[in-house]
mmCIF file with all atom_site columns, C-alpha atoms in Angstrom:
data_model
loop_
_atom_site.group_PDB
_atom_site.id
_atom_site.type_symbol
_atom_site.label_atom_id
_atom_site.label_alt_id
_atom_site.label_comp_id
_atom_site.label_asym_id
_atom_site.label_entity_id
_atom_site.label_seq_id
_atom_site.pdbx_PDB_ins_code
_atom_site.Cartn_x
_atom_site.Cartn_y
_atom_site.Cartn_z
_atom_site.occupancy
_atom_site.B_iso_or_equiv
_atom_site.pdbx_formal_charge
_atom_site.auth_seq_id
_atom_site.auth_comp_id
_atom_site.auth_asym_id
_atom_site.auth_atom_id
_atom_site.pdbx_PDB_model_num
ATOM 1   C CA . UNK A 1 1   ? 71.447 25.807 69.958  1.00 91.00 ? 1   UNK A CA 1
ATOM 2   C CA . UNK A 1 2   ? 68.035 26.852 69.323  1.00 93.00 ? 2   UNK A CA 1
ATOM 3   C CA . UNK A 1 3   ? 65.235 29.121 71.324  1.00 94.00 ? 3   UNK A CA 1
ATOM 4   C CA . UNK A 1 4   ? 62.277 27.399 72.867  1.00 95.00 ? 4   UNK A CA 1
ATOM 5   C CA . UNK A 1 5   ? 59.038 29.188 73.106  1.00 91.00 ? 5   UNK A CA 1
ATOM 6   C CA . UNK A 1 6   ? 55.183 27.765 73.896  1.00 92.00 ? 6   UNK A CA 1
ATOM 7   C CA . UNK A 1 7   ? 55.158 25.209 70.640  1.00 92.00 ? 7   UNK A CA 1
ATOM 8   C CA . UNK A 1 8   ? 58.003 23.513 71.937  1.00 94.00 ? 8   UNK A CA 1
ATOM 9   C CA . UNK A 1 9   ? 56.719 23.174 75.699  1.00 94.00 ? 9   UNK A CA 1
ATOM 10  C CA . UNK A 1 10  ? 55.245 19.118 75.307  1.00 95.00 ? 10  UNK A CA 1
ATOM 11  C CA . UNK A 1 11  ? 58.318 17.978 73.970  1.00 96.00 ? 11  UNK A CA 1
ATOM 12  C CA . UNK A 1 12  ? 60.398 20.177 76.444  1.00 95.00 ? 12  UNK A CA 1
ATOM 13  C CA . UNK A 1 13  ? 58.202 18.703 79.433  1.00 94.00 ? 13  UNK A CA 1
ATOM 14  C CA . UNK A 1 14  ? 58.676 15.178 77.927  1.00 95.00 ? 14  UNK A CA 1
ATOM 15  C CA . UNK A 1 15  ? 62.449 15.739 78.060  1.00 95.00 ? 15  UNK A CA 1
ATOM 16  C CA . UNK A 1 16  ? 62.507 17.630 81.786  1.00 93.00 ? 16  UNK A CA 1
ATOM 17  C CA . UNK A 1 17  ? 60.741 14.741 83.733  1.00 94.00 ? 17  UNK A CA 1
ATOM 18  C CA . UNK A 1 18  ? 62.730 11.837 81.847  1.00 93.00 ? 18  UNK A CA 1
ATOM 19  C CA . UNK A 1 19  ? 66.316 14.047 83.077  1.00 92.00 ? 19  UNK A CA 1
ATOM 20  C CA . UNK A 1 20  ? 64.891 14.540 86.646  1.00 88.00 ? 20  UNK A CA 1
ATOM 21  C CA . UNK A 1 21  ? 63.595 11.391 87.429  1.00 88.00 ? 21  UNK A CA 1
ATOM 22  C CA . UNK A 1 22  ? 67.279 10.627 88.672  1.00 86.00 ? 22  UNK A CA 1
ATOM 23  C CA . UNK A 1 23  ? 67.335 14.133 90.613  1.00 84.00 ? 23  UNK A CA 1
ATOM 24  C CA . UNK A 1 24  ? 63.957 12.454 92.544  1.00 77.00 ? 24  UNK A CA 1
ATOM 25  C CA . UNK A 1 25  ? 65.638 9.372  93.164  1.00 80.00 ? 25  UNK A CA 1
ATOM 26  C CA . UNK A 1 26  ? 68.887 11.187 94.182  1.00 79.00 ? 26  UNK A CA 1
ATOM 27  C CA . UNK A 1 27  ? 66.704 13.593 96.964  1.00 72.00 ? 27  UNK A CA 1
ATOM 28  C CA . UNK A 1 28  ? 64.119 10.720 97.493  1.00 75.00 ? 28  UNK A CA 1
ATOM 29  C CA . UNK A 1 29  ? 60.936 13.323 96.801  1.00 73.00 ? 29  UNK A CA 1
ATOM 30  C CA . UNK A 1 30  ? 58.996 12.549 93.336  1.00 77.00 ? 30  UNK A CA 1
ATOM 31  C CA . UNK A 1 31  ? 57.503 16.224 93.862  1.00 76.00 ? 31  UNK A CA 1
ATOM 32  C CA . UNK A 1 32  ? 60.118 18.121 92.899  1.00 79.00 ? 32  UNK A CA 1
ATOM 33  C CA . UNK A 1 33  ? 58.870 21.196 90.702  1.00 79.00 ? 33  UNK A CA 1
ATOM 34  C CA . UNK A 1 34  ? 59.957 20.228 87.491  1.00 81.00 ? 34  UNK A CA 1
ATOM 35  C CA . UNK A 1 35  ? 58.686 16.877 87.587  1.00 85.00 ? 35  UNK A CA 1
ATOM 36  C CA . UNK A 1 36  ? 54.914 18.542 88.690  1.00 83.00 ? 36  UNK A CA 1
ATOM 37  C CA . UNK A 1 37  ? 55.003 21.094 86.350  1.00 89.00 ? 37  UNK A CA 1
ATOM 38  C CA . UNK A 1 38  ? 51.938 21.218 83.953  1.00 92.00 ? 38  UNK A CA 1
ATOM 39  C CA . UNK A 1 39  ? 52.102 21.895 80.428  1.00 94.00 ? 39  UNK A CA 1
ATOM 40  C CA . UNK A 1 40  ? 50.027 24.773 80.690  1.00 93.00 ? 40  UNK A CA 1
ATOM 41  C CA . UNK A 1 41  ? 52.456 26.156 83.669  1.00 91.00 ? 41  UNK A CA 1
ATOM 42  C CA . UNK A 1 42  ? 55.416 25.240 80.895  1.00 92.00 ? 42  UNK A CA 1
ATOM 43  C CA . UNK A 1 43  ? 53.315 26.974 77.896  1.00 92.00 ? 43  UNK A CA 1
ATOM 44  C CA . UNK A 1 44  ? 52.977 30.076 80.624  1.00 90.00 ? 44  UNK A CA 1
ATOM 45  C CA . UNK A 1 45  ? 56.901 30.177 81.436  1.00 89.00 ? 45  UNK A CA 1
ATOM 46  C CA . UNK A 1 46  ? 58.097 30.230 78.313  1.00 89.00 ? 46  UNK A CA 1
ATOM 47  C CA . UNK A 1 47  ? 56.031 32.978 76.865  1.00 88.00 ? 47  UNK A CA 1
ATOM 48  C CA . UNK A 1 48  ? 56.949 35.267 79.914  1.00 82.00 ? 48  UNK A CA 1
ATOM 49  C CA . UNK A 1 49  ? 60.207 36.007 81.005  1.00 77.00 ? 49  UNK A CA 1
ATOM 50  C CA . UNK A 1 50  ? 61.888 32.611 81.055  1.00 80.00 ? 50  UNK A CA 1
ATOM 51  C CA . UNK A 1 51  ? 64.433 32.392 77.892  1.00 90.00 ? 51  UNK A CA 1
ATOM 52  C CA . UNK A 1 52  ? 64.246 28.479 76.720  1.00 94.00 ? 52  UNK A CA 1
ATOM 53  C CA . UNK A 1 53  ? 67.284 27.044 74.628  1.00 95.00 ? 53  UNK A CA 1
ATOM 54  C CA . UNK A 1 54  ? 67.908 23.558 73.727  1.00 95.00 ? 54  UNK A CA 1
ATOM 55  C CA . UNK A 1 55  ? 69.894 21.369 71.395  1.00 95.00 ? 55  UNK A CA 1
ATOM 56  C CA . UNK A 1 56  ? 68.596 18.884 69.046  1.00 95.00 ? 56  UNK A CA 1
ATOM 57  C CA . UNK A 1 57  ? 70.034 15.373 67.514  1.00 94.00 ? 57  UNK A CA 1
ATOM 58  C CA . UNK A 1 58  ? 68.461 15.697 64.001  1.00 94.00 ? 58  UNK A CA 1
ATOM 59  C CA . UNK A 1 59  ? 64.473 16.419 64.933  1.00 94.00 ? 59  UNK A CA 1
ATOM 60  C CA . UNK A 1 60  ? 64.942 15.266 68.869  1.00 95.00 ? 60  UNK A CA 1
ATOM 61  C CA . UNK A 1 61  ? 65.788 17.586 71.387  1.00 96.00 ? 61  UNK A CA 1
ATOM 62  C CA . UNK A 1 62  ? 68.238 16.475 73.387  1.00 97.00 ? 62  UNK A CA 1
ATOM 63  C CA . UNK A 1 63  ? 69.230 19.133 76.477  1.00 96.00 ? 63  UNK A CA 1
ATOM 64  C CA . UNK A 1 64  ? 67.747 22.257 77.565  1.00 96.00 ? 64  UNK A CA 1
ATOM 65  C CA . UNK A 1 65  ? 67.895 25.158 80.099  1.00 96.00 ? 65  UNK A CA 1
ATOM 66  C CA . UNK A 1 66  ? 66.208 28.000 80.749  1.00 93.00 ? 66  UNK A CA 1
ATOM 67  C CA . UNK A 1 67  ? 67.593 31.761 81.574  1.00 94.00 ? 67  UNK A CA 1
ATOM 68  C CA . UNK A 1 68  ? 65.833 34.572 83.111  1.00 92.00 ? 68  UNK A CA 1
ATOM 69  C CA . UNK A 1 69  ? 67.301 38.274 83.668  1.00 90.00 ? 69  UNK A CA 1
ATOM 70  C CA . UNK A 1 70  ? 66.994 38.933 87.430  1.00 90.00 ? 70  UNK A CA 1
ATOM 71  C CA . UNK A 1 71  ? 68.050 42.943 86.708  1.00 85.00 ? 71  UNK A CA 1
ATOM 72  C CA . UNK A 1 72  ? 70.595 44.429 88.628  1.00 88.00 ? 72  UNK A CA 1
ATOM 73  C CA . UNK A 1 73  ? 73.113 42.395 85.990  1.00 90.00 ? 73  UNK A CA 1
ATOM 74  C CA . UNK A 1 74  ? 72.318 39.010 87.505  1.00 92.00 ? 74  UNK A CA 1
ATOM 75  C CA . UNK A 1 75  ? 70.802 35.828 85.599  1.00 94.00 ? 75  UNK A CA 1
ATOM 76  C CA . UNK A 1 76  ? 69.102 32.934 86.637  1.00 93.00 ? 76  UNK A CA 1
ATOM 77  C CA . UNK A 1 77  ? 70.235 29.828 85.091  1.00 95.00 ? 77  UNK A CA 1
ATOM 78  C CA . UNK A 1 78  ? 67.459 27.030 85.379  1.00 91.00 ? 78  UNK A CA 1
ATOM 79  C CA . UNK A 1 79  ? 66.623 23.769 84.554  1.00 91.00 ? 79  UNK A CA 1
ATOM 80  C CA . UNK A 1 80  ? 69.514 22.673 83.181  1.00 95.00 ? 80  UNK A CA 1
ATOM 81  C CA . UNK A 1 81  ? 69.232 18.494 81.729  1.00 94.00 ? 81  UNK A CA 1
ATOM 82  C CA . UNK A 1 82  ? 69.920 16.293 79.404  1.00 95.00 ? 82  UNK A CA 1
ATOM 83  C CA . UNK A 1 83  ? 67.853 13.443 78.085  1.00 95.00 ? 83  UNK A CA 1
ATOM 84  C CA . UNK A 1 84  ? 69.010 10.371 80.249  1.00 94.00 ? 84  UNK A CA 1
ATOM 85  C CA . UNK A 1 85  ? 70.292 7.899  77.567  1.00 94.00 ? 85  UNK A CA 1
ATOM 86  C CA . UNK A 1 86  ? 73.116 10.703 76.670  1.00 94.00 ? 86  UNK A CA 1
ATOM 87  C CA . UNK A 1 87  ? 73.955 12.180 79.927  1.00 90.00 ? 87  UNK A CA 1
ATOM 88  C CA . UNK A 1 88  ? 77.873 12.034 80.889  1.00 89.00 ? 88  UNK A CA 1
ATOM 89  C CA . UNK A 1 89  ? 78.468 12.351 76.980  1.00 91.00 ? 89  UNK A CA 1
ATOM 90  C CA . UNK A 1 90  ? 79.235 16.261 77.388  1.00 92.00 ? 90  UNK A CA 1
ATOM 91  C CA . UNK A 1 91  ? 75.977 17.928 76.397  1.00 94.00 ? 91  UNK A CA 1
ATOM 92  C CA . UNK A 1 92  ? 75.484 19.703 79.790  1.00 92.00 ? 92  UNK A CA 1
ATOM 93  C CA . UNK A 1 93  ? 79.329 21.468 79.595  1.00 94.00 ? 93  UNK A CA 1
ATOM 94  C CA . UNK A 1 94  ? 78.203 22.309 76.100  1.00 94.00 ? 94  UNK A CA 1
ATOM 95  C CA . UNK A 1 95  ? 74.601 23.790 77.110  1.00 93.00 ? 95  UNK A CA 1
ATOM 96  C CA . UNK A 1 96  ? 76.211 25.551 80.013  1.00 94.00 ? 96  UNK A CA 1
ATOM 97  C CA . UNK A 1 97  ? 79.008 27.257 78.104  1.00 94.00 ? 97  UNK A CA 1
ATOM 98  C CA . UNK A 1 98  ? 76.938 28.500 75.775  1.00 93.00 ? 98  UNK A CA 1
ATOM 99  C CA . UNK A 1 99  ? 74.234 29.449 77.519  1.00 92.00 ? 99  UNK A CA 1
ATOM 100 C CA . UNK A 1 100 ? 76.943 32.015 79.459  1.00 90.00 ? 100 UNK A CA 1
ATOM 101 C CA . UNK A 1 101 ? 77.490 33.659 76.179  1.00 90.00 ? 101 UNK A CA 1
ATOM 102 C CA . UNK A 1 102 ? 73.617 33.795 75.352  1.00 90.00 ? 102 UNK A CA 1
ATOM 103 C CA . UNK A 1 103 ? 73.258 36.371 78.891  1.00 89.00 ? 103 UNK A CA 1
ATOM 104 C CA . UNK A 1 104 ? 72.263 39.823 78.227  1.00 86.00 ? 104 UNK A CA 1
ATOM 105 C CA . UNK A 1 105 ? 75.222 42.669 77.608  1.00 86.00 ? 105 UNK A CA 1
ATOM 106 C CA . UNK A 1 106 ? 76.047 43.821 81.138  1.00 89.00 ? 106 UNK A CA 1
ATOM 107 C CA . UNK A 1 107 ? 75.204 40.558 83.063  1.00 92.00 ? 107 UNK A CA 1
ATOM 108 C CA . UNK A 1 108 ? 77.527 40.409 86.130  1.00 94.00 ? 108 UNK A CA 1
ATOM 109 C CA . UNK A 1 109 ? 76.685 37.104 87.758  1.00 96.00 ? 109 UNK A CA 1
ATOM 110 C CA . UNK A 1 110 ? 74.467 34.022 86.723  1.00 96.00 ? 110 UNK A CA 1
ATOM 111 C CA . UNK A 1 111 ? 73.099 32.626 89.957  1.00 96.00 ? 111 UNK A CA 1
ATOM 112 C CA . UNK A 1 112 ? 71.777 28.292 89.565  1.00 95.00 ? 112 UNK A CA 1
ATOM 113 C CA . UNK A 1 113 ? 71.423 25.813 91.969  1.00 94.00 ? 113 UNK A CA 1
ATOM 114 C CA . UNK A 1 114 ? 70.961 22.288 92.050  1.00 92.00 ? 114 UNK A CA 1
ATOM 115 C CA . UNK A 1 115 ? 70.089 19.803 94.907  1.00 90.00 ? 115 UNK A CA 1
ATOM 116 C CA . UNK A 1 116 ? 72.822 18.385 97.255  1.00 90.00 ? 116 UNK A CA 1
ATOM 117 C CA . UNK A 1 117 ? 72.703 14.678 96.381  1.00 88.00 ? 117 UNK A CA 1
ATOM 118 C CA . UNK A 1 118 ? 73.446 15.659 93.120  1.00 89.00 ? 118 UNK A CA 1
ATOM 119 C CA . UNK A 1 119 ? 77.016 15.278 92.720  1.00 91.00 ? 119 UNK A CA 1
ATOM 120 C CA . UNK A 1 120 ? 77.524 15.211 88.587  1.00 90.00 ? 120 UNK A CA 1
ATOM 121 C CA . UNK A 1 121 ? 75.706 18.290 89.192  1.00 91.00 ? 121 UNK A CA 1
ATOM 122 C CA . UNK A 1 122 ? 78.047 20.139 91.668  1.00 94.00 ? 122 UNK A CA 1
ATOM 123 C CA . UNK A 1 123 ? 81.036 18.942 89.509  1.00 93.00 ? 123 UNK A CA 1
ATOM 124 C CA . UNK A 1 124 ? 79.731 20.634 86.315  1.00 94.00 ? 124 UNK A CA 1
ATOM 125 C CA . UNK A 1 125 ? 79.209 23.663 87.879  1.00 95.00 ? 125 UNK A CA 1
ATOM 126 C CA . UNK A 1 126 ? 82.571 23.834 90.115  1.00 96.00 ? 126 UNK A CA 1
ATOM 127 C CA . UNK A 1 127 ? 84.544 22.631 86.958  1.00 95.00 ? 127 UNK A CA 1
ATOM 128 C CA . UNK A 1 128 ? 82.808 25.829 85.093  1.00 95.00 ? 128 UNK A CA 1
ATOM 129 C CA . UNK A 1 129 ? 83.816 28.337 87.752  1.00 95.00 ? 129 UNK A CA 1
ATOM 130 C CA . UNK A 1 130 ? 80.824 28.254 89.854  1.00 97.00 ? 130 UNK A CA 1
ATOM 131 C CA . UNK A 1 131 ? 81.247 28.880 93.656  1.00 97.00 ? 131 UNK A CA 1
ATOM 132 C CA . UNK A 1 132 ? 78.547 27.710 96.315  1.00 97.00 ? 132 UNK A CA 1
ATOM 133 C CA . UNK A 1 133 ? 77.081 31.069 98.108  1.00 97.00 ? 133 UNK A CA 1
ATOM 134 C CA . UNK A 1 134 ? 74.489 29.417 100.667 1.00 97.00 ? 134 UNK A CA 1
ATOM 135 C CA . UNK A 1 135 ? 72.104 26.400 101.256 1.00 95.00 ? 135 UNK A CA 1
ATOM 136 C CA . UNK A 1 136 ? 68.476 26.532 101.581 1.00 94.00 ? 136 UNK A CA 1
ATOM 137 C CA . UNK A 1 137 ? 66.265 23.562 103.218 1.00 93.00 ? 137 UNK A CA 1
ATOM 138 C CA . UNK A 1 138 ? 63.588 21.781 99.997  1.00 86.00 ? 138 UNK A CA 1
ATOM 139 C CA . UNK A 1 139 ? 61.643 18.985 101.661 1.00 81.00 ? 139 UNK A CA 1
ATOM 140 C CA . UNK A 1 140 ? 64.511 16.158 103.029 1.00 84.00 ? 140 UNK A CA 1
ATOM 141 C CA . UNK A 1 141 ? 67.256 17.517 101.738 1.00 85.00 ? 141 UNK A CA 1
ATOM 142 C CA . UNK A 1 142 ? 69.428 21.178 100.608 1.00 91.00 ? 142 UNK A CA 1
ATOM 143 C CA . UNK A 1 143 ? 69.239 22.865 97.537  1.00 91.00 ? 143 UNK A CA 1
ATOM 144 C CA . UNK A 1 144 ? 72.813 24.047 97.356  1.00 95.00 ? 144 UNK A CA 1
ATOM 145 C CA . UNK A 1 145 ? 72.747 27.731 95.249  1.00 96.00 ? 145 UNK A CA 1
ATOM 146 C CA . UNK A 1 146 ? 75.778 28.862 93.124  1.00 97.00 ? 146 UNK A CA 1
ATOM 147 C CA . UNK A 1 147 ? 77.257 31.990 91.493  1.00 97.00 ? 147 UNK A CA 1
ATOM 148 C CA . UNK A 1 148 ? 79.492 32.458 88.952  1.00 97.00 ? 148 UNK A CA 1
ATOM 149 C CA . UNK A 1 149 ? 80.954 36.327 88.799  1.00 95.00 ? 149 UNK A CA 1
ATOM 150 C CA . UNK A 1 150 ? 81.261 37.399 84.598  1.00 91.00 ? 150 UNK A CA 1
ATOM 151 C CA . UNK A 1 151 ? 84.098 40.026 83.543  1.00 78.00 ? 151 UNK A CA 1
ATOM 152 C CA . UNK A 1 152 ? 81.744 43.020 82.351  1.00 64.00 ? 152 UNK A CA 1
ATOM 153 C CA . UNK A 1 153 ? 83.608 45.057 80.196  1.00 59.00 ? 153 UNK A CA 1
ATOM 154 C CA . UNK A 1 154 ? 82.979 49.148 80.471  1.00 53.00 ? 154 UNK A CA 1
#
């Protein structure tokens, strides 16, 4: 796995709109944030406090997420995807996992969610040990928000 940062942010857009083109057609709205985000906006997040990590195939880059450290020991996991021609090949499981052990010393919960069409989605995270907290409205549809509680040790 390697870090992102601001010279990686075309290729990292080019890779987030091809992975949630599916997530528009799931939730029927083409205006979902990642899929409007400029590259400037990209360039922005991941000099600031957005951690980028991604995976490569030889020169291509191949998955990504993003992680930001909400304080209080909790950790946002974003933007989780995987280029469309390998999806279901177990990339995301991969990303996921070790994004957990990427968190910062102390983290007590990583907080994600994802929208509730998509089902591959909800599987990945409830096979990983994530547990559905609440649902917020987005447009036509719920964005359905997950936690997953980390053993902190003293």
């Amino acid at each position: 796995m390697v870090r992102l940062g601001p010279a990686d942010a075309g290729e990292l857009l080019t890779l987030q709109r091809a992975a949630y083109v599916t997530e528009a057609q799931l939730h029927d709205d083409v205006r979902l944030p990642p899929l409007v985000q400029t590259l400037e906006q990209l360039r922005a997040e991941l000099a600031g406090p957005a951690a980028a990590w991604g995976l490569r195939r030889g020169p291509r880059l191949v998955a990504a997420v993003r992680l930001r450290d909400l304080g209080h020991g909790g950790v946002d996991l974003g933007r989780l995807m995987v280029a469309p021609d390998l999806q279901g090949q177990g990339l995301g499981s991969r990303l996921l996992v070790r994004s957990e052990a990427l968190v910062p010393a102390g983290t007590r919960r990583i907080h994600l969610f994802t929208g509730e069409r998509s089902e591959a989605n909800l599987r990945l995270y409830r096979r990983h040990g994530y547990v559905e907290t609440h649902r917020t409205p987005a447009g036509g549809h719920d964005l359905v928000h997950l936690v997953k509680a980390l053993a902190v040790e003293d």
